[in-house]
CSV table of C-alpha atoms in Angstrom, one decimal:
chain,number,residue,atom,x,y,z
O,26,SER,CA,209.5,-150.8,-56.7
O,27,TYR,CA,207.9,-154.3,-56.4
O,28,VAL,CA,209.5,-157.1,-58.9
O,29,LEU,CA,208.1,-159.8,-60.5
O,30,THR,CA,210.3,-163.1,-61.7
O,31,GLN,CA,209.5,-165.2,-64.7
O,32,PRO,CA,211.1,-168.2,-66.8
O,33,PRO,CA,213.1,-167.1,-69.7
O,34,SER,CA,211.9,-169.7,-72.3
O,35,VAL,CA,208.9,-172.6,-71.5
O,36,SER,CA,209.2,-175.3,-73.7
O,37,VAL,CA,206.4,-177.9,-74.5
O,38,ALA,CA,205.0,-180.8,-76.6
O,39,PRO,CA,201.4,-180.7,-78.5
O,40,GLY,CA,198.3,-181.6,-76.8
O,41,LYS,CA,200.3,-181.3,-73.7
O,42,THR,CA,199.9,-179.1,-70.5
O,43,ALA,CA,202.4,-176.0,-70.1
O,44,ARG,CA,202.8,-174.1,-66.9
O,45,ILE,CA,204.7,-170.8,-66.7
O,46,THR,CA,205.6,-169.3,-63.6
O,47,CYS,CA,206.0,-165.5,-62.1
O,48,GLY,CA,207.0,-165.1,-58.4
O,49,GLY,CA,206.8,-162.0,-56.5
O,50,ASN,CA,207.1,-161.4,-52.8
O,51,ASN,CA,203.4,-162.3,-51.1
O,52,ILE,CA,202.7,-162.6,-54.9
O,53,GLY,CA,199.2,-163.8,-54.0
O,54,SER,CA,198.0,-160.9,-52.0
O,55,LYS,CA,198.4,-159.4,-55.3
O,56,SER,CA,196.1,-159.9,-58.4
O,57,VAL,CA,198.2,-160.9,-61.2
O,58,HIS,CA,196.5,-160.5,-64.3
O,59,TRP,CA,198.8,-162.1,-67.7
O,60,TYR,CA,199.1,-161.0,-71.7
O,61,GLN,CA,200.1,-162.9,-74.7
O,62,GLN,CA,202.3,-161.6,-77.2
O,63,LYS,CA,202.9,-162.8,-80.9
O,64,PRO,CA,205.8,-161.4,-82.6
O,65,GLY,CA,205.0,-158.3,-84.4
O,66,GLN,CA,201.2,-157.7,-82.5
O,67,ALA,CA,200.6,-155.9,-79.2
O,68,PRO,CA,200.1,-157.7,-76.4
O,69,VAL,CA,196.6,-159.7,-75.4
O,70,LEU,CA,195.1,-160.1,-71.8
O,71,VAL,CA,194.6,-163.7,-71.4
O,72,ILE,CA,193.6,-163.6,-67.6
O,73,TYR,CA,193.1,-160.8,-66.1
O,74,TYR,CA,192.4,-160.8,-61.7
O,75,ASP,CA,194.4,-164.1,-61.3
O,76,SER,CA,191.6,-166.6,-62.8
O,77,ASP,CA,189.1,-164.7,-65.2
O,78,ARG,CA,189.2,-165.1,-69.1
O,79,PRO,CA,188.4,-162.7,-71.7
O,80,SER,CA,185.4,-163.0,-73.9
O,81,GLY,CA,187.3,-164.6,-76.3
O,82,ILE,CA,189.7,-166.5,-74.8
O,83,PRO,CA,189.4,-170.6,-74.8
O,84,GLU,CA,188.8,-171.7,-72.0
O,85,ARG,CA,192.6,-173.7,-72.0
O,86,PHE,CA,193.5,-171.0,-70.3
O,87,SER,CA,193.7,-170.5,-67.1
O,88,GLY,CA,195.4,-168.9,-63.4
O,89,SER,CA,196.1,-169.7,-60.3
O,90,ASN,CA,198.1,-167.1,-57.7
O,91,SER,CA,199.4,-168.6,-53.9
O,92,GLY,CA,201.8,-167.2,-52.0
O,93,ASN,CA,204.8,-166.3,-53.8
O,94,THR,CA,204.0,-167.4,-56.9
O,95,ALA,CA,201.2,-166.7,-59.7
O,96,THR,CA,200.8,-169.6,-62.3
O,97,LEU,CA,199.2,-169.5,-65.7
O,98,THR,CA,198.4,-172.7,-67.0
O,99,ILE,CA,197.8,-173.5,-70.8
O,100,SER,CA,195.7,-176.9,-71.6
O,101,ARG,CA,196.3,-179.0,-74.7
O,102,VAL,CA,199.2,-176.3,-76.3
O,103,GLU,CA,198.4,-175.8,-79.5
O,104,ALA,CA,201.1,-175.0,-81.9
O,105,GLY,CA,199.2,-171.4,-82.2
O,106,ASP,CA,200.1,-171.0,-78.0
O,107,GLU,CA,203.9,-170.0,-79.2
O,108,ALA,CA,204.4,-166.5,-77.9
O,109,ASP,CA,205.6,-164.2,-75.2
O,110,TYR,CA,203.4,-164.2,-72.1
O,111,TYR,CA,204.0,-161.8,-69.7
O,112,CYS,CA,202.5,-161.1,-66.1
O,113,GLN,CA,201.7,-157.8,-64.5
O,114,VAL,CA,200.3,-156.4,-61.3
O,115,TRP,CA,199.5,-153.5,-60.4
O,116,ASP,CA,201.1,-151.7,-56.7
O,117,SER,CA,198.6,-149.4,-55.7
O,118,SER,CA,201.2,-148.5,-52.7
O,119,SER,CA,202.8,-146.4,-56.2
O,120,ASP,CA,200.1,-145.7,-58.5
O,121,GLN,CA,202.5,-148.3,-61.4
O,122,GLY,CA,202.2,-150.9,-63.5
O,123,VAL,CA,204.6,-154.0,-62.9
O,124,PHE,CA,205.3,-156.3,-65.5
O,125,GLY,CA,207.2,-160.0,-65.0
O,126,GLY,CA,209.6,-159.9,-68.0
O,127,GLY,CA,208.3,-162.0,-70.5
O,128,THR,CA,208.6,-166.3,-70.7
O,129,LYS,CA,208.9,-167.4,-74.6
O,130,LEU,CA,207.0,-170.4,-74.8
O,131,THR,CA,207.8,-172.7,-77.3
O,132,VAL,CA,206.0,-175.8,-78.8
O,133,LEU,CA,208.2,-178.6,-79.9
J,25,GLU,CA,184.2,-151.4,-81.2
J,26,VAL,CA,186.7,-150.9,-79.2
J,27,GLN,CA,189.8,-149.8,-80.7
J,28,LEU,CA,192.3,-147.1,-80.1
J,29,VAL,CA,195.2,-146.0,-83.0
J,30,GLU,CA,198.7,-144.9,-82.1
J,31,SER,CA,200.4,-142.2,-84.3
J,32,GLY,CA,203.2,-139.5,-84.1
J,33,GLY,CA,206.6,-141.9,-83.6
J,34,GLY,CA,209.6,-141.8,-85.6
J,35,LEU,CA,213.2,-141.0,-86.0
J,36,ILE,CA,214.2,-138.2,-83.0
J,37,GLN,CA,218.1,-137.5,-82.2
J,38,PRO,CA,218.6,-137.3,-78.4
J,39,GLY,CA,217.9,-134.2,-76.2
J,40,GLY,CA,214.6,-133.7,-78.6
J,41,SER,CA,210.7,-134.1,-78.2
J,42,LEU,CA,207.9,-135.7,-79.6
J,43,ARG,CA,204.6,-136.5,-79.0
J,44,LEU,CA,202.7,-139.5,-79.3
J,45,SER,CA,199.0,-139.6,-80.0
J,46,CYS,CA,196.4,-142.6,-79.7
J,47,ALA,CA,192.9,-142.2,-80.6
J,48,ALA,CA,190.0,-143.9,-79.6
J,49,SER,CA,186.3,-145.0,-80.6
J,50,GLY,CA,184.0,-147.0,-79.1
J,51,PHE,CA,184.3,-145.6,-75.4
J,52,THR,CA,185.3,-142.7,-74.1
J,53,VAL,CA,188.9,-142.1,-72.8
J,54,SER,CA,188.0,-139.0,-70.3
J,55,SER,CA,185.7,-142.1,-68.3
J,56,ASN,CA,188.4,-144.3,-68.6
J,57,TYR,CA,192.3,-145.0,-66.4
J,58,MET,CA,194.5,-144.9,-69.4
J,59,SER,CA,198.1,-145.9,-69.1
J,60,TRP,CA,200.7,-145.7,-71.8
J,61,VAL,CA,203.6,-149.1,-71.6
J,62,ARG,CA,206.6,-149.4,-74.2
J,63,GLN,CA,208.6,-152.2,-75.3
J,64,ALA,CA,212.4,-152.1,-76.5
J,65,PRO,CA,213.4,-153.6,-79.3
J,66,GLY,CA,213.5,-157.3,-78.0
J,67,LYS,CA,212.7,-156.9,-74.9
J,68,GLY,CA,210.0,-157.3,-72.0
J,69,LEU,CA,207.2,-154.6,-71.5
J,70,GLU,CA,207.0,-151.7,-69.2
J,71,TRP,CA,204.4,-149.2,-68.1
J,72,VAL,CA,204.9,-146.2,-68.8
J,73,SER,CA,201.6,-143.9,-67.1
J,74,VAL,CA,198.8,-143.4,-66.4
J,75,ILE,CA,196.2,-141.3,-66.7
J,76,TYR,CA,193.0,-141.8,-64.1
J,77,SER,CA,189.8,-140.5,-65.5
J,78,GLY,CA,189.4,-138.1,-62.2
J,79,GLY,CA,192.5,-136.3,-64.1
J,80,SER,CA,195.2,-137.5,-62.1
J,81,THR,CA,198.6,-138.7,-63.8
J,82,TYR,CA,201.4,-141.2,-62.4
J,83,TYR,CA,205.1,-141.8,-63.6
J,84,ALA,CA,207.9,-144.8,-63.9
J,85,ASP,CA,210.5,-143.6,-62.2
J,86,SER,CA,212.7,-144.2,-65.5
J,87,VAL,CA,210.5,-141.2,-67.6
J,88,LYS,CA,209.6,-138.4,-64.5
J,89,GLY,CA,210.3,-135.5,-65.4
J,90,ARG,CA,210.4,-136.1,-69.0
J,91,PHE,CA,206.9,-137.6,-70.2
J,92,THR,CA,203.4,-136.2,-69.7
J,93,ILE,CA,199.9,-137.8,-70.3
J,94,SER,CA,197.4,-136.1,-71.1
J,95,ARG,CA,194.0,-136.3,-72.8
J,96,ASP,CA,192.0,-134.2,-75.0
J,97,ASN,CA,188.4,-134.8,-74.4
J,98,SER,CA,186.4,-133.2,-77.9
J,99,LYS,CA,189.2,-135.2,-79.6
J,100,ASN,CA,188.5,-138.5,-77.1
J,101,THR,CA,192.8,-139.0,-77.4
J,102,LEU,CA,194.9,-139.7,-75.2
J,103,TYR,CA,198.4,-138.3,-75.6
J,104,LEU,CA,202.5,-138.8,-74.7
J,105,GLN,CA,204.2,-136.2,-74.2
J,106,MET,CA,207.8,-137.3,-74.7
J,107,ASN,CA,210.1,-134.2,-74.2
J,108,SER,CA,214.4,-134.9,-73.5
J,109,LEU,CA,214.3,-138.4,-75.2
J,110,ARG,CA,217.5,-140.8,-74.7
J,111,ALA,CA,218.2,-144.0,-76.3
J,112,GLU,CA,217.2,-145.9,-74.2
J,113,ASP,CA,214.1,-144.1,-74.9
J,114,THR,CA,213.5,-146.1,-78.2
J,115,ALA,CA,211.2,-148.4,-78.1
J,116,VAL,CA,207.5,-149.1,-79.6
J,117,TYR,CA,204.9,-147.7,-77.5
J,118,TYR,CA,201.4,-148.8,-77.1
J,119,CYS,CA,198.2,-147.2,-75.3
J,120,ALA,CA,196.1,-149.2,-73.6
J,121,ARG,CA,193.1,-149.0,-71.9
J,122,ASP,CA,193.2,-149.3,-68.4
J,123,SER,CA,190.3,-151.9,-66.3
J,124,CYS,CA,190.4,-151.7,-62.7
J,125,SER,CA,189.0,-153.7,-59.6
J,126,GLY,CA,189.6,-153.9,-56.0
J,127,GLY,CA,193.1,-151.6,-56.2
J,128,SER,CA,194.4,-153.7,-59.8
J,129,CYS,CA,194.4,-152.4,-62.6
J,130,TRP,CA,194.7,-154.4,-66.2
J,131,PHE,CA,195.0,-153.5,-69.4
J,132,ASP,CA,192.2,-154.2,-72.7
J,133,PRO,CA,192.2,-153.6,-75.2
J,134,TRP,CA,195.9,-152.5,-76.9
J,135,GLY,CA,196.2,-150.3,-79.7
J,136,GLN,CA,199.1,-151.4,-82.2
J,137,GLY,CA,202.0,-149.6,-81.2
J,138,THR,CA,204.0,-146.4,-83.3
J,139,LEU,CA,207.7,-146.7,-82.5
J,140,VAL,CA,210.5,-144.3,-81.2
J,141,THR,CA,213.0,-144.7,-81.9
J,142,VAL,CA,216.4,-141.7,-80.6
J,143,SER,CA,219.2,-141.8,-82.3
J,144,SER,CA,221.3,-139.4,-83.9
């Protein structure tokens, strides 16, 4: 089955840019989706189809995907962005969803 | 407003069965792909199962043969029947509506989750 690899943690100072990576074999050929999950809450979609933002998600959130790495970029990081972030793809060969292990974003 | 509300979780002994429900409002379950995703305590997200609008169903290898996804169109509700439960099935179970395009699917929105604890 397809495997997605995320760093366990990323730290960033307020106002700076955070980049969270998601690695996978030729992931650039797939569409990657990203979720934010705060403690005790359900996940929320923040990026879909590599770089599209759902309504209500700030423009500070952006995504890219190429080669073996997809990246979620959060600009001008705020304290409220502190959360776990998960990447996800759909494995159409097996009709299964696949999640990365998650990255804990800490705002210093 | 699109909303999903799960119910049916609880404490169950190993080997037991439980049925989770996910009541939808603001859209029609049968016209959408719907998934279950779970999260063990302190762990990451794990996709569990999907039911397509046409009725086809698919499962994670970890639950295949033990879990069954279904829906009741008259109640606009999604279900997950869980049999032969194991300690490793302990998790918060979320239902989510799938959106798909170009052969890829993502999950939005999600319900608030229901906790299943498998323990003697």
